[in-house]
Amino acid sequence: MIRPTPEQKRQWENEGYLVFENAIQGDELKRLQSTFDFWAAECKDEWLDKVETGDAAATFYDIPNPLEKDTIFIDIIDHPSYYGALMEFTEDDLILLGPQVRTVAPFPVSYTAWHPDVGKDSPLHIKVQIYVSDVPAKGGEFGFVPGSHKPDSGPYQRPLLQESMPGHKTFPGKAGTAIMFNSCGWHVSMDNATDEPRKSIILIYEKRTSGRIGPTQFASISKYCTTPERRRLFSLPE
Amino acid sequence: MPRIDAHLHVFTKVTPEFPREATPICPAEREEPVEKLLDVMEKHQIDQAVLVQIGGTGIEHHSYLLHCLNRYPDRFLGIGVVPINHPDPTEHMSELSECTGLIGFRLFELGGPRDIFETKDVREIKAYHIWKCAAEKDYVLWLYPRSIDAHLLPYLIQEFPQVRVVLNHLGMTPGKGKFTLDELGRPQIQVSGYNLNMHTTYRLARYENVTVHLSGQYAFSKQDYPYKDLAGMHHNLLNDFGSKRLMWATDFPWILEEPGYGELTSVIEKLLPNLSQRELDDIMGGNAKRILRFPNRNT
């Protein structure tokens, strides 16, 4: 397990994010990309049916139950590139809440407003966003307001235009880049002015609190969780 | 500041003078005439209103609407309906609007590709010609599109920034198969517990020509009046669109029995209790007067 450096720890505390370039690379990245594309294509019609009936948003879609579809989606949950940092920041008591294997349409179809996911008094809530394909500037890249996770920061207001958010930073990146952020900080997916949908995976974690995830939540992948560490991460009985 | 009900319907029984289509919500023998509306408006100090066509898309189906506009030109403006597949929408819209008080048209469909990721040429969207005509003739477009069409809105709005767009009923986009009538004969729209509009219509706030109705709460709420479960949605719309781009409406006559017209005249104060008097006045009529260009009332 690779623990974060003192500099990374300082940045996490002060700014609320870390970037891991080439977190996933080589053959592993190729397999992630091809698996993502295969299942995204397989699941698209089902999503459009749900859009038609008003049961799904018309701006993005997630591959349902990805952990059950391919083990690559399990292996990125505790990937060594960032797992050590996750463990460090949660005092070695990390749980997975879930993955979002997400395809987001270009602008003007897709639009996300600046938001935090949780309040500042919530248990530490961390997301890791992995770019599956290259995400250029103005290509739906992640945006974050450094420091907005701190208790004394803000108050913040949602601006009408994303680029108007004071003090924000955007994170274009190559495929395989992973961005870890404290999700009580204000963040967004910037508008995607390209013709290509943004493909990314968002992994959602939290510092363990009692009963947050039940033992059946990830029971369907139990056979792939053979180490005590992984079983704890997925809240499975040890 | 006038108080203006920005979306409602009046109709008579089906007669040779006023033909219309009979539907479950508007059976042939039902009538909700303009005189009844004027009575409740008078009682609750509502000055003016937007009459929205119901009962068919044909020219002849608009007879009663045009009659009302002609009879009460300082009380009402009208919204007609144009079918998405009309072979000559320009002619249809011109015939209905010429010197009649009819200021725009309602659309329920936009007619684009179902695949949201398909690259779009806006001219290939079926409703393109209707929007083009609206841009040329300064018609208002009154939109209550299906869920599957919601993603097309920004393309058309970007193409025609001069068109005044009014999103009906909280900017909702009803899903296929989610429309029913309740025991009182009112429309009921089953909506997802998660507010999908956050992803689809709220983003349209960035376009200055888009306005949203605060109306139709009874059809979406899972609670009785004052529909507190929709308060968050109202706050979000206020945050994103601002008090200058929201319009109050009742959707008369569906609300007459429950909760009652009078109750709806105070629904905005109950759902948005922190509005200033000026903001409330804007939503209750000032915005409709300015955006829809209501005439001053004859005294």
Coordinates of C-alpha atoms in Angstrom, one line a residue:
Chain A
M1 CA 0.0 0.0 0.0
I2 CA 1.4 3.4 -1.0
R3 CA 0.7 5.9 1.7
P4 CA 0.6 9.6 0.7
T5 CA 3.6 11.8 1.1
P6 CA 3.7 14.6 3.6
E7 CA 3.2 17.1 0.7
Q8 CA 0.1 15.1 -0.5
K9 CA -1.3 15.1 3.1
R10 CA -0.8 18.9 3.4
Q11 CA -2.6 19.4 0.1
W12 CA -5.4 17.1 1.1
E13 CA -5.9 19.0 4.4
N14 CA -5.6 22.5 2.9
E15 CA -7.1 22.1 -0.5
G16 CA -9.3 19.0 -0.3
Y17 CA -8.1 17.2 -3.4
L18 CA -5.3 15.1 -4.9
V19 CA -4.6 14.2 -8.5
F20 CA -3.0 10.9 -9.4
E21 CA -1.8 11.0 -13.0
N22 CA -1.5 7.6 -14.7
A23 CA -3.2 6.0 -11.8
I24 CA -4.4 3.4 -14.3
Q25 CA -2.2 2.7 -17.3
G26 CA -1.1 0.3 -19.9
D27 CA -3.0 -2.9 -20.4
E28 CA -5.1 -2.3 -17.4
L29 CA -6.3 1.0 -18.8
K30 CA -7.0 -0.6 -22.2
R31 CA -9.1 -3.3 -20.5
L32 CA -11.0 -0.7 -18.4
Q33 CA -11.7 1.3 -21.6
S34 CA -12.9 -1.7 -23.6
T35 CA -15.0 -3.0 -20.7
F36 CA -16.5 0.4 -20.2
D37 CA -17.4 0.8 -23.8
F38 CA -18.9 -2.6 -24.1
W39 CA -21.2 -2.3 -21.2
A40 CA -22.1 1.3 -21.9
A41 CA -23.3 0.3 -25.3
E42 CA -25.2 -2.7 -23.9
C43 CA -27.0 -0.6 -21.3
K44 CA -27.9 2.4 -23.4
D45 CA -31.3 1.4 -24.7
E46 CA -32.5 0.5 -21.3
W47 CA -31.5 4.0 -20.1
L48 CA -33.3 5.6 -23.0
D49 CA -36.4 3.7 -22.1
K50 CA -36.2 5.1 -18.6
V51 CA -35.7 8.6 -19.9
E52 CA -38.8 8.2 -22.0
T53 CA -40.9 7.2 -19.0
G54 CA -39.4 9.9 -16.8
D55 CA -37.5 7.6 -14.6
A56 CA -33.9 8.6 -15.6
A57 CA -32.2 11.9 -16.2
A58 CA -31.7 12.7 -19.9
T59 CA -28.2 14.1 -19.5
F60 CA -26.0 11.1 -18.4
Y61 CA -26.3 7.5 -17.7
D62 CA -24.6 4.9 -15.5
I63 CA -23.9 1.3 -16.2
P64 CA -26.2 -0.5 -13.7
N65 CA -24.5 -2.8 -11.1
P66 CA -21.1 -2.6 -12.7
L67 CA -19.4 -4.6 -10.0
E68 CA -21.4 -7.6 -11.1
K69 CA -20.5 -7.1 -14.8
D70 CA -16.7 -7.3 -14.8
T71 CA -14.0 -7.7 -12.1
I72 CA -12.1 -4.7 -13.5
F73 CA -14.7 -2.6 -11.9
I74 CA -14.0 -4.3 -8.5
D75 CA -10.2 -4.1 -8.9
I76 CA -10.3 -0.3 -9.3
I77 CA -12.1 0.1 -6.0
D78 CA -8.9 -0.7 -4.0
H79 CA -6.4 0.2 -6.7
P80 CA -2.9 0.7 -5.3
S81 CA -2.5 4.0 -6.9
Y82 CA -4.9 5.8 -4.5
Y83 CA -6.0 3.1 -2.0
G84 CA -3.2 4.1 0.4
A85 CA -4.3 7.7 0.5
L86 CA -7.9 6.7 1.0
M87 CA -6.9 4.5 4.0
E88 CA -4.7 7.2 5.4
F89 CA -7.4 9.9 5.3
T90 CA -10.0 7.6 6.9
E91 CA -7.6 6.2 9.6
D92 CA -7.7 2.8 7.9
D93 CA -11.4 2.5 8.4
L94 CA -12.7 2.9 4.8
I95 CA -16.0 1.7 3.3
L96 CA -17.2 1.8 -0.3
L97 CA -20.6 3.3 -0.8
G98 CA -20.7 2.6 -4.5
P99 CA -19.4 3.2 -8.0
Q100 CA -20.9 5.3 -10.8
V101 CA -19.7 4.2 -14.2
R102 CA -20.9 7.2 -16.1
T103 CA -21.2 8.5 -19.6
V104 CA -22.1 12.2 -19.8
A105 CA -23.5 13.9 -22.9
P106 CA -21.8 17.0 -24.4
F107 CA -23.2 20.4 -23.8
P108 CA -25.9 21.7 -24.3
V109 CA -27.5 18.4 -23.3
S110 CA -25.5 17.9 -20.2
Y111 CA -25.2 20.5 -17.5
T112 CA -24.3 20.1 -13.9
A113 CA -24.5 22.9 -11.3
W114 CA -21.9 23.5 -8.6
H115 CA -22.7 21.6 -5.5
P116 CA -21.3 19.8 -2.4
D117 CA -22.5 16.2 -1.9
V118 CA -22.7 16.3 1.8
G119 CA -22.7 18.8 4.7
K120 CA -19.5 19.6 6.6
D121 CA -20.7 17.8 9.7
S122 CA -21.0 14.5 7.8
P123 CA -18.5 11.6 8.1
L124 CA -15.6 12.1 5.8
H125 CA -17.0 11.5 2.3
I126 CA -14.5 11.0 -0.5
K127 CA -14.9 10.5 -4.2
V128 CA -12.4 9.3 -6.7
Q129 CA -13.1 10.3 -10.3
I130 CA -11.2 8.3 -12.9
Y131 CA -11.1 9.5 -16.5
V132 CA -11.7 6.6 -18.8
S133 CA -10.9 8.6 -21.9
D134 CA -8.9 11.8 -22.3
V135 CA -10.8 14.8 -20.9
P136 CA -9.5 18.0 -22.3
A137 CA -10.3 21.5 -21.0
K138 CA -13.9 22.4 -21.8
G139 CA -14.5 18.7 -22.3
G140 CA -16.6 17.9 -19.1
E141 CA -13.6 18.0 -16.8
F142 CA -13.9 18.0 -13.1
G143 CA -14.0 21.3 -11.3
F144 CA -13.4 22.0 -7.6
V145 CA -13.1 25.0 -5.3
P146 CA -9.9 24.3 -3.4
G147 CA -10.4 24.8 0.3
S148 CA -14.2 24.7 0.1
H149 CA -14.2 21.6 2.2
K150 CA -13.0 23.4 5.3
P151 CA -15.4 24.1 8.1
D152 CA -14.8 27.9 8.0
S153 CA -15.0 28.2 4.2
G154 CA -17.9 29.8 2.3
P155 CA -20.7 30.4 2.3
Y156 CA -20.9 29.5 -1.4
Q157 CA -23.7 30.2 -3.8
R158 CA -24.4 28.3 -7.0
P159 CA -23.6 30.7 -9.9
L160 CA -25.6 30.6 -13.1
L161 CA -22.6 29.9 -15.3
Q162 CA -20.0 27.3 -14.1
E163 CA -17.0 29.4 -15.0
S164 CA -18.3 32.2 -12.7
M165 CA -17.6 30.2 -9.5
P166 CA -15.1 32.2 -7.5
G167 CA -11.8 30.5 -6.8
H168 CA -12.5 27.3 -8.7
K169 CA -9.9 25.1 -10.4
T170 CA -10.5 22.7 -13.3
F171 CA -8.8 19.4 -13.9
P172 CA -8.5 18.3 -17.6
G173 CA -6.5 15.1 -17.8
K174 CA -5.4 12.0 -19.7
A175 CA -7.2 8.7 -19.6
G176 CA -6.3 6.9 -16.4
T177 CA -6.0 10.1 -14.3
A178 CA -7.7 9.7 -10.9
I179 CA -8.9 12.8 -8.9
M180 CA -9.6 12.3 -5.3
F181 CA -11.7 14.9 -3.5
N182 CA -13.4 15.6 -0.3
S183 CA -17.0 15.8 -1.5
C184 CA -18.3 18.3 1.1
G185 CA -16.2 20.7 -1.1
W186 CA -18.0 22.4 -3.9
H187 CA -17.5 20.6 -7.3
V188 CA -18.9 20.2 -10.7
S189 CA -18.6 18.7 -14.1
M190 CA -17.6 21.6 -16.4
D191 CA -19.5 22.0 -19.6
N192 CA -18.3 19.8 -22.4
A193 CA -18.0 21.8 -25.6
T194 CA -16.6 18.9 -27.6
D195 CA -18.6 16.4 -29.6
E196 CA -17.5 13.5 -27.4
P197 CA -19.3 12.3 -24.3
R198 CA -17.2 12.3 -21.2
K199 CA -16.5 8.8 -19.9
S200 CA -15.5 8.5 -16.3
I201 CA -15.9 6.4 -13.2
I202 CA -16.8 7.9 -9.9
L203 CA -16.0 5.8 -6.8
I204 CA -17.7 6.9 -3.6
Y205 CA -16.2 6.1 -0.2
E206 CA -16.8 7.2 3.4
K207 CA -15.1 6.8 6.7
R208 CA -16.9 3.9 8.3
T209 CA -19.9 4.6 10.6
S210 CA -21.9 1.9 12.1
G211 CA -24.7 0.4 9.9
R212 CA -23.9 2.8 6.9
I213 CA -23.7 -0.2 4.5
G214 CA -25.4 -3.5 5.3
P215 CA -23.7 -6.9 4.8
T216 CA -25.9 -7.7 1.8
Q217 CA -25.2 -4.5 -0.2
F218 CA -22.2 -6.1 -2.0
A219 CA -23.0 -9.8 -1.3
S220 CA -23.3 -10.6 -5.0
I221 CA -19.5 -10.0 -5.4
S222 CA -18.5 -11.8 -2.2
K223 CA -16.5 -14.4 -4.0
Y224 CA -14.2 -11.8 -5.4
C225 CA -13.5 -10.4 -2.0
T226 CA -11.1 -12.9 -0.5
T227 CA -8.9 -10.8 1.7
P228 CA -9.9 -9.4 5.1
E229 CA -9.1 -5.9 3.9
R230 CA -11.3 -6.1 0.8
R231 CA -14.2 -7.7 2.8
R232 CA -14.0 -4.8 5.3
L233 CA -14.0 -2.3 2.4
F234 CA -17.1 -3.8 0.9
S235 CA -18.8 -4.2 4.3
L236 CA -18.9 -8.0 3.9
P237 CA -18.8 -10.4 6.8
E238 CA -15.3 -11.4 7.6
Chain B
M1 CA -49.0 45.8 -10.0
P2 CA -51.6 43.6 -11.8
R3 CA -52.2 40.1 -10.6
I4 CA -52.2 37.8 -13.6
D5 CA -53.0 34.1 -13.7
A6 CA -50.5 32.9 -16.3
H7 CA -52.0 29.6 -17.4
L8 CA -55.6 28.2 -17.3
H9 CA -58.2 26.7 -19.5
V10 CA -61.8 27.6 -20.4
F11 CA -64.2 25.6 -22.6
T12 CA -67.8 25.1 -23.4
K13 CA -69.8 21.9 -24.1
V14 CA -69.3 20.7 -27.6
T15 CA -71.5 22.7 -29.8
P16 CA -71.7 23.6 -33.5
E17 CA -70.6 27.1 -32.6
F18 CA -67.7 26.0 -30.5
P19 CA -66.5 22.5 -31.7
R20 CA -63.8 20.7 -29.8
E21 CA -62.6 17.3 -29.2
A22 CA -64.1 15.4 -26.3
T23 CA -61.5 13.7 -24.1
P24 CA -61.6 12.1 -20.6
I25 CA -60.5 15.3 -19.0
C26 CA -62.9 17.4 -21.2
P27 CA -65.9 15.3 -21.9
A28 CA -68.4 16.7 -24.4
E29 CA -71.0 17.8 -21.8
R30 CA -68.5 19.5 -19.5
E31 CA -68.2 23.2 -19.6
E32 CA -66.0 25.7 -17.7
P33 CA -66.9 28.9 -19.3
V34 CA -65.1 32.2 -19.2
E35 CA -67.9 33.8 -17.1
K36 CA -67.2 31.3 -14.3
L37 CA -63.5 32.2 -14.5
L38 CA -64.2 35.9 -14.4
D39 CA -66.3 35.3 -11.2
V40 CA -63.5 33.6 -9.4
M41 CA -61.0 36.1 -10.6
E42 CA -63.1 39.0 -9.4
K43 CA -63.6 37.3 -6.1
H44 CA -59.9 36.8 -5.5
Q45 CA -58.7 40.1 -7.1
I46 CA -57.0 38.6 -10.1
D47 CA -56.9 41.1 -12.9
Q48 CA -55.9 39.2 -16.0
A49 CA -55.1 35.7 -17.3
V50 CA -53.6 33.6 -20.1
L51 CA -56.2 31.4 -21.7
V52 CA -54.5 28.2 -23.0
Q53 CA -56.2 26.2 -25.8
I54 CA -57.7 22.9 -24.8
G55 CA -59.8 20.5 -26.9
G56 CA -57.9 20.0 -30.1
T57 CA -55.3 21.5 -32.4
G58 CA -57.5 22.4 -35.4
I59 CA -58.3 25.9 -36.3
E60 CA -62.0 25.2 -35.6
H61 CA -61.2 23.8 -32.2
H62 CA -59.8 27.2 -31.2
S63 CA -63.2 28.9 -31.7
Y64 CA -64.1 29.4 -28.1
L65 CA -60.7 30.6 -27.1
L66 CA -60.8 33.2 -29.9
H67 CA -64.3 34.2 -28.9
C68 CA -63.1 34.9 -25.3
L69 CA -60.1 36.8 -26.5
N70 CA -62.3 38.9 -28.7
R71 CA -64.9 39.6 -26.0
Y72 CA -62.5 40.5 -23.3
P73 CA -59.4 41.9 -25.0
D74 CA -58.1 43.8 -21.9
R75 CA -58.5 40.8 -19.6
F76 CA -57.0 37.9 -21.5
L77 CA -54.2 36.9 -23.8
G78 CA -54.3 33.5 -25.5
I79 CA -52.0 30.5 -26.3
G80 CA -53.0 28.3 -29.2
V81 CA -51.8 24.8 -30.1
V82 CA -49.9 23.9 -33.2
P83 CA -49.5 20.2 -34.1
I84 CA -45.9 19.1 -34.5
N85 CA -46.7 17.3 -37.8
H86 CA -48.6 20.2 -39.4
P87 CA -47.7 20.5 -43.0
D88 CA -47.7 24.3 -42.9
P89 CA -47.3 25.4 -39.3
T90 CA -46.7 29.0 -40.4
E91 CA -50.1 29.3 -42.0
H92 CA -51.8 27.6 -39.0
M93 CA -50.1 30.0 -36.6
S94 CA -50.7 33.1 -38.7
E95 CA -54.4 32.3 -39.2
L96 CA -54.9 31.9 -35.5
S97 CA -53.0 34.9 -34.3
E98 CA -53.9 37.6 -36.7
C99 CA -55.6 40.3 -34.7
T100 CA -57.0 37.9 -32.1
G101 CA -55.1 38.4 -28.9
L102 CA -53.4 35.0 -29.4
I103 CA -49.8 35.6 -28.6
G104 CA -48.2 32.2 -28.9
F105 CA -48.4 28.4 -29.1
R106 CA -48.1 25.4 -26.9
L107 CA -46.0 22.4 -27.8
F108 CA -46.0 19.0 -26.2
E109 CA -43.5 17.4 -28.5
L110 CA -40.3 18.6 -30.2
G111 CA -39.7 15.6 -32.4
G112 CA -35.9 15.0 -32.4
P113 CA -33.8 11.9 -32.4
R114 CA -34.5 9.6 -29.4
D115 CA -30.8 8.9 -28.9
I116 CA -29.6 11.7 -26.7
F117 CA -26.0 11.2 -27.8
E118 CA -26.8 11.5 -31.5
T119 CA -25.1 14.6 -33.0
K120 CA -27.9 17.0 -33.8
D121 CA -28.5 19.4 -36.6
V122 CA -31.1 21.6 -35.1
R123 CA -32.9 22.0 -38.5
E124 CA -33.7 18.3 -38.4
I125 CA -35.8 18.6 -35.2
K126 CA -39.4 18.5 -36.3
A127 CA -40.4 21.5 -34.3
Y128 CA -37.6 23.6 -35.9
H129 CA -40.1 25.3 -38.4
I130 CA -42.4 26.2 -35.6
W131 CA -39.6 27.8 -33.6
K132 CA -38.4 29.6 -36.8
C133 CA -41.9 31.0 -37.3
A134 CA -42.1 32.0 -33.7
A135 CA -38.8 33.9 -34.0
E136 CA -40.0 35.7 -37.2
K137 CA -43.4 36.6 -35.9
D138 CA -42.5 37.2 -32.2
Y139 CA -44.8 34.4 -30.9
V140 CA -44.3 33.1 -27.4
L141 CA -43.7 29.3 -27.2
W142 CA -45.4 27.6 -24.3
L143 CA -43.7 24.3 -23.6
Y144 CA -44.7 21.2 -21.8
P145 CA -42.5 18.6 -23.6
R146 CA -42.3 14.9 -23.0
S147 CA -39.3 13.5 -21.0
I148 CA -37.7 12.1 -24.1
D149 CA -37.7 15.5 -25.8
A150 CA -36.3 17.5 -22.9
H151 CA -32.7 17.2 -24.1
L152 CA -33.6 19.0 -27.4
L153 CA -34.7 22.2 -25.7
P154 CA -31.3 23.8 -25.3
Y155 CA -30.5 23.3 -29.0
L156 CA -33.7 25.1 -30.0
I157 CA -33.3 27.8 -27.4
Q158 CA -29.8 28.5 -28.5
E159 CA -30.8 28.7 -32.1
F160 CA -33.6 31.1 -31.4
P161 CA -32.6 33.3 -28.5
Q162 CA -35.2 35.9 -29.5
V163 CA -38.1 33.6 -28.8
R164 CA -39.8 34.1 -25.5
V165 CA -40.1 30.6 -24.0
V166 CA -42.4 29.7 -21.1
L167 CA -41.8 26.3 -19.5
N168 CA -45.2 25.1 -18.1
H169 CA -45.8 23.6 -14.7
L170 CA -42.5 24.0 -12.8
G171 CA -40.6 23.1 -16.0
M172 CA -41.6 19.5 -15.6
T173 CA -41.3 17.1 -18.6
P174 CA -43.8 14.2 -18.0
G175 CA -42.8 10.7 -18.7
K176 CA -44.6 8.4 -21.1
G177 CA -47.4 6.5 -19.3
K178 CA -47.2 8.7 -16.2
F179 CA -50.4 10.8 -16.9
T180 CA -53.6 9.8 -15.2
L181 CA -56.8 11.5 -13.9
D182 CA -57.5 11.5 -10.2
E183 CA -60.9 10.9 -8.6
L184 CA -61.7 14.7 -9.0
G185 CA -60.9 14.5 -12.7
R186 CA -57.6 16.4 -12.3
P187 CA -54.4 15.6 -14.2
Q188 CA -52.0 13.6 -12.1
I189 CA -48.4 13.2 -13.2
Q190 CA -46.3 10.5 -11.5
V191 CA -42.9 11.8 -11.0
S192 CA -39.6 10.3 -9.8
G193 CA -38.8 10.9 -6.2
Y194 CA -35.5 12.2 -7.4
N195 CA -35.9 15.6 -9.1
L196 CA -34.8 14.8 -12.7
N197 CA -35.5 18.3 -13.7
M198 CA -32.4 19.4 -11.9
H199 CA -30.5 17.8 -14.8
T200 CA -32.8 18.9 -17.7
T201 CA -34.8 22.1 -17.3
Y202 CA -33.0 23.9 -14.5
R203 CA -29.9 24.3 -16.8
L204 CA -32.1 26.4 -19.1
A205 CA -31.8 29.2 -16.5
R206 CA -28.7 30.4 -18.3
Y207 CA -30.9 31.5 -21.3
E208 CA -32.4 34.8 -20.5
N209 CA -35.4 34.3 -22.7
V210 CA -36.7 31.3 -20.7
T211 CA -39.4 31.8 -18.0
V212 CA -41.0 29.1 -15.8
H213 CA -44.5 28.7 -14.5
L214 CA -45.0 28.1 -10.8
S215 CA -48.1 26.1 -11.3
G216 CA -49.6 22.6 -11.5
Q217 CA -48.4 21.7 -8.0
Y218 CA -51.5 19.6 -7.4
A219 CA -50.6 17.3 -10.3
F220 CA -47.1 16.5 -9.0
S221 CA -47.3 16.7 -5.3
K222 CA -47.8 13.7 -3.1
Q223 CA -49.2 15.9 -0.4
D224 CA -52.3 18.1 0.0
Y225 CA -52.3 21.9 -0.4
P226 CA -50.0 23.8 0.1
Y227 CA -47.8 21.0 -1.4
K228 CA -44.9 21.4 1.0
D229 CA -43.0 18.5 -0.7
L230 CA -42.5 20.8 -3.6
A231 CA -41.1 23.7 -1.6
G232 CA -37.5 22.7 -2.4
M233 CA -38.2 22.6 -6.1
H234 CA -39.7 26.1 -5.9
H235 CA -36.6 27.3 -4.0
N236 CA -34.3 25.9 -6.7
L237 CA -36.3 27.5 -9.5
L238 CA -36.1 30.8 -7.6
N239 CA -32.4 30.4 -7.1
D240 CA -31.7 29.6 -10.7
F241 CA -34.2 31.7 -12.6
G242 CA -34.6 34.5 -10.2
S243 CA -37.9 36.2 -9.2
K244 CA -38.0 38.1 -12.5
R245 CA -38.5 34.9 -14.6
L246 CA -41.1 33.0 -12.7
M247 CA -44.9 33.3 -13.3
W248 CA -47.7 32.2 -11.0
A249 CA -50.6 30.3 -12.5
T250 CA -53.5 28.2 -11.3
D251 CA -54.3 25.8 -14.1
F252 CA -58.0 26.6 -13.7
P253 CA -60.4 24.8 -13.8
W254 CA -58.8 21.6 -12.5
I255 CA -58.2 23.2 -9.1
L256 CA -61.6 24.7 -8.5
E257 CA -62.9 22.0 -6.3
E258 CA -59.6 21.0 -4.6
P259 CA -57.8 23.0 -3.3
G260 CA -59.9 25.9 -4.6
Y261 CA -59.0 29.0 -6.6
G262 CA -58.6 31.2 -3.6
E263 CA -56.1 28.8 -1.9
L264 CA -53.9 28.9 -5.0
T265 CA -53.7 32.7 -4.9
S266 CA -51.5 32.3 -1.8
V267 CA -49.6 29.1 -2.7
I268 CA -46.5 31.0 -3.7
E269 CA -46.3 32.8 -0.3
K270 CA -46.6 29.5 1.4
L271 CA -43.9 27.7 -0.7
L272 CA -41.6 30.7 -0.9
P273 CA -42.2 32.5 2.4
N274 CA -39.0 34.6 2.3
L275 CA -39.9 36.5 -0.9
S276 CA -40.0 40.2 -0.6
Q277 CA -43.2 41.9 -1.5
R278 CA -41.7 43.2 -4.7
E279 CA -40.5 39.7 -5.7
L280 CA -44.0 38.3 -4.9
D281 CA -45.6 41.0 -6.9
D282 CA -43.4 40.1 -9.9
I283 CA -44.2 36.4 -9.7
M284 CA -47.9 37.1 -9.1
G285 CA -48.3 39.2 -12.2
G286 CA -45.6 41.7 -12.9
N287 CA -43.5 39.3 -14.9
A288 CA -46.4 38.1 -17.0
K289 CA -47.4 41.7 -17.8
R290 CA -43.8 42.5 -18.8
I291 CA -42.9 39.3 -20.6
L292 CA -46.2 38.5 -22.3
R293 CA -47.0 42.2 -22.8
F294 CA -50.4 42.3 -21.3
P295 CA -52.4 45.5 -22.1
N296 CA -53.5 47.9 -19.4
R297 CA -57.0 47.1 -18.3
N298 CA -59.8 49.5 -19.3
T299 CA -61.3 51.0 -16.2

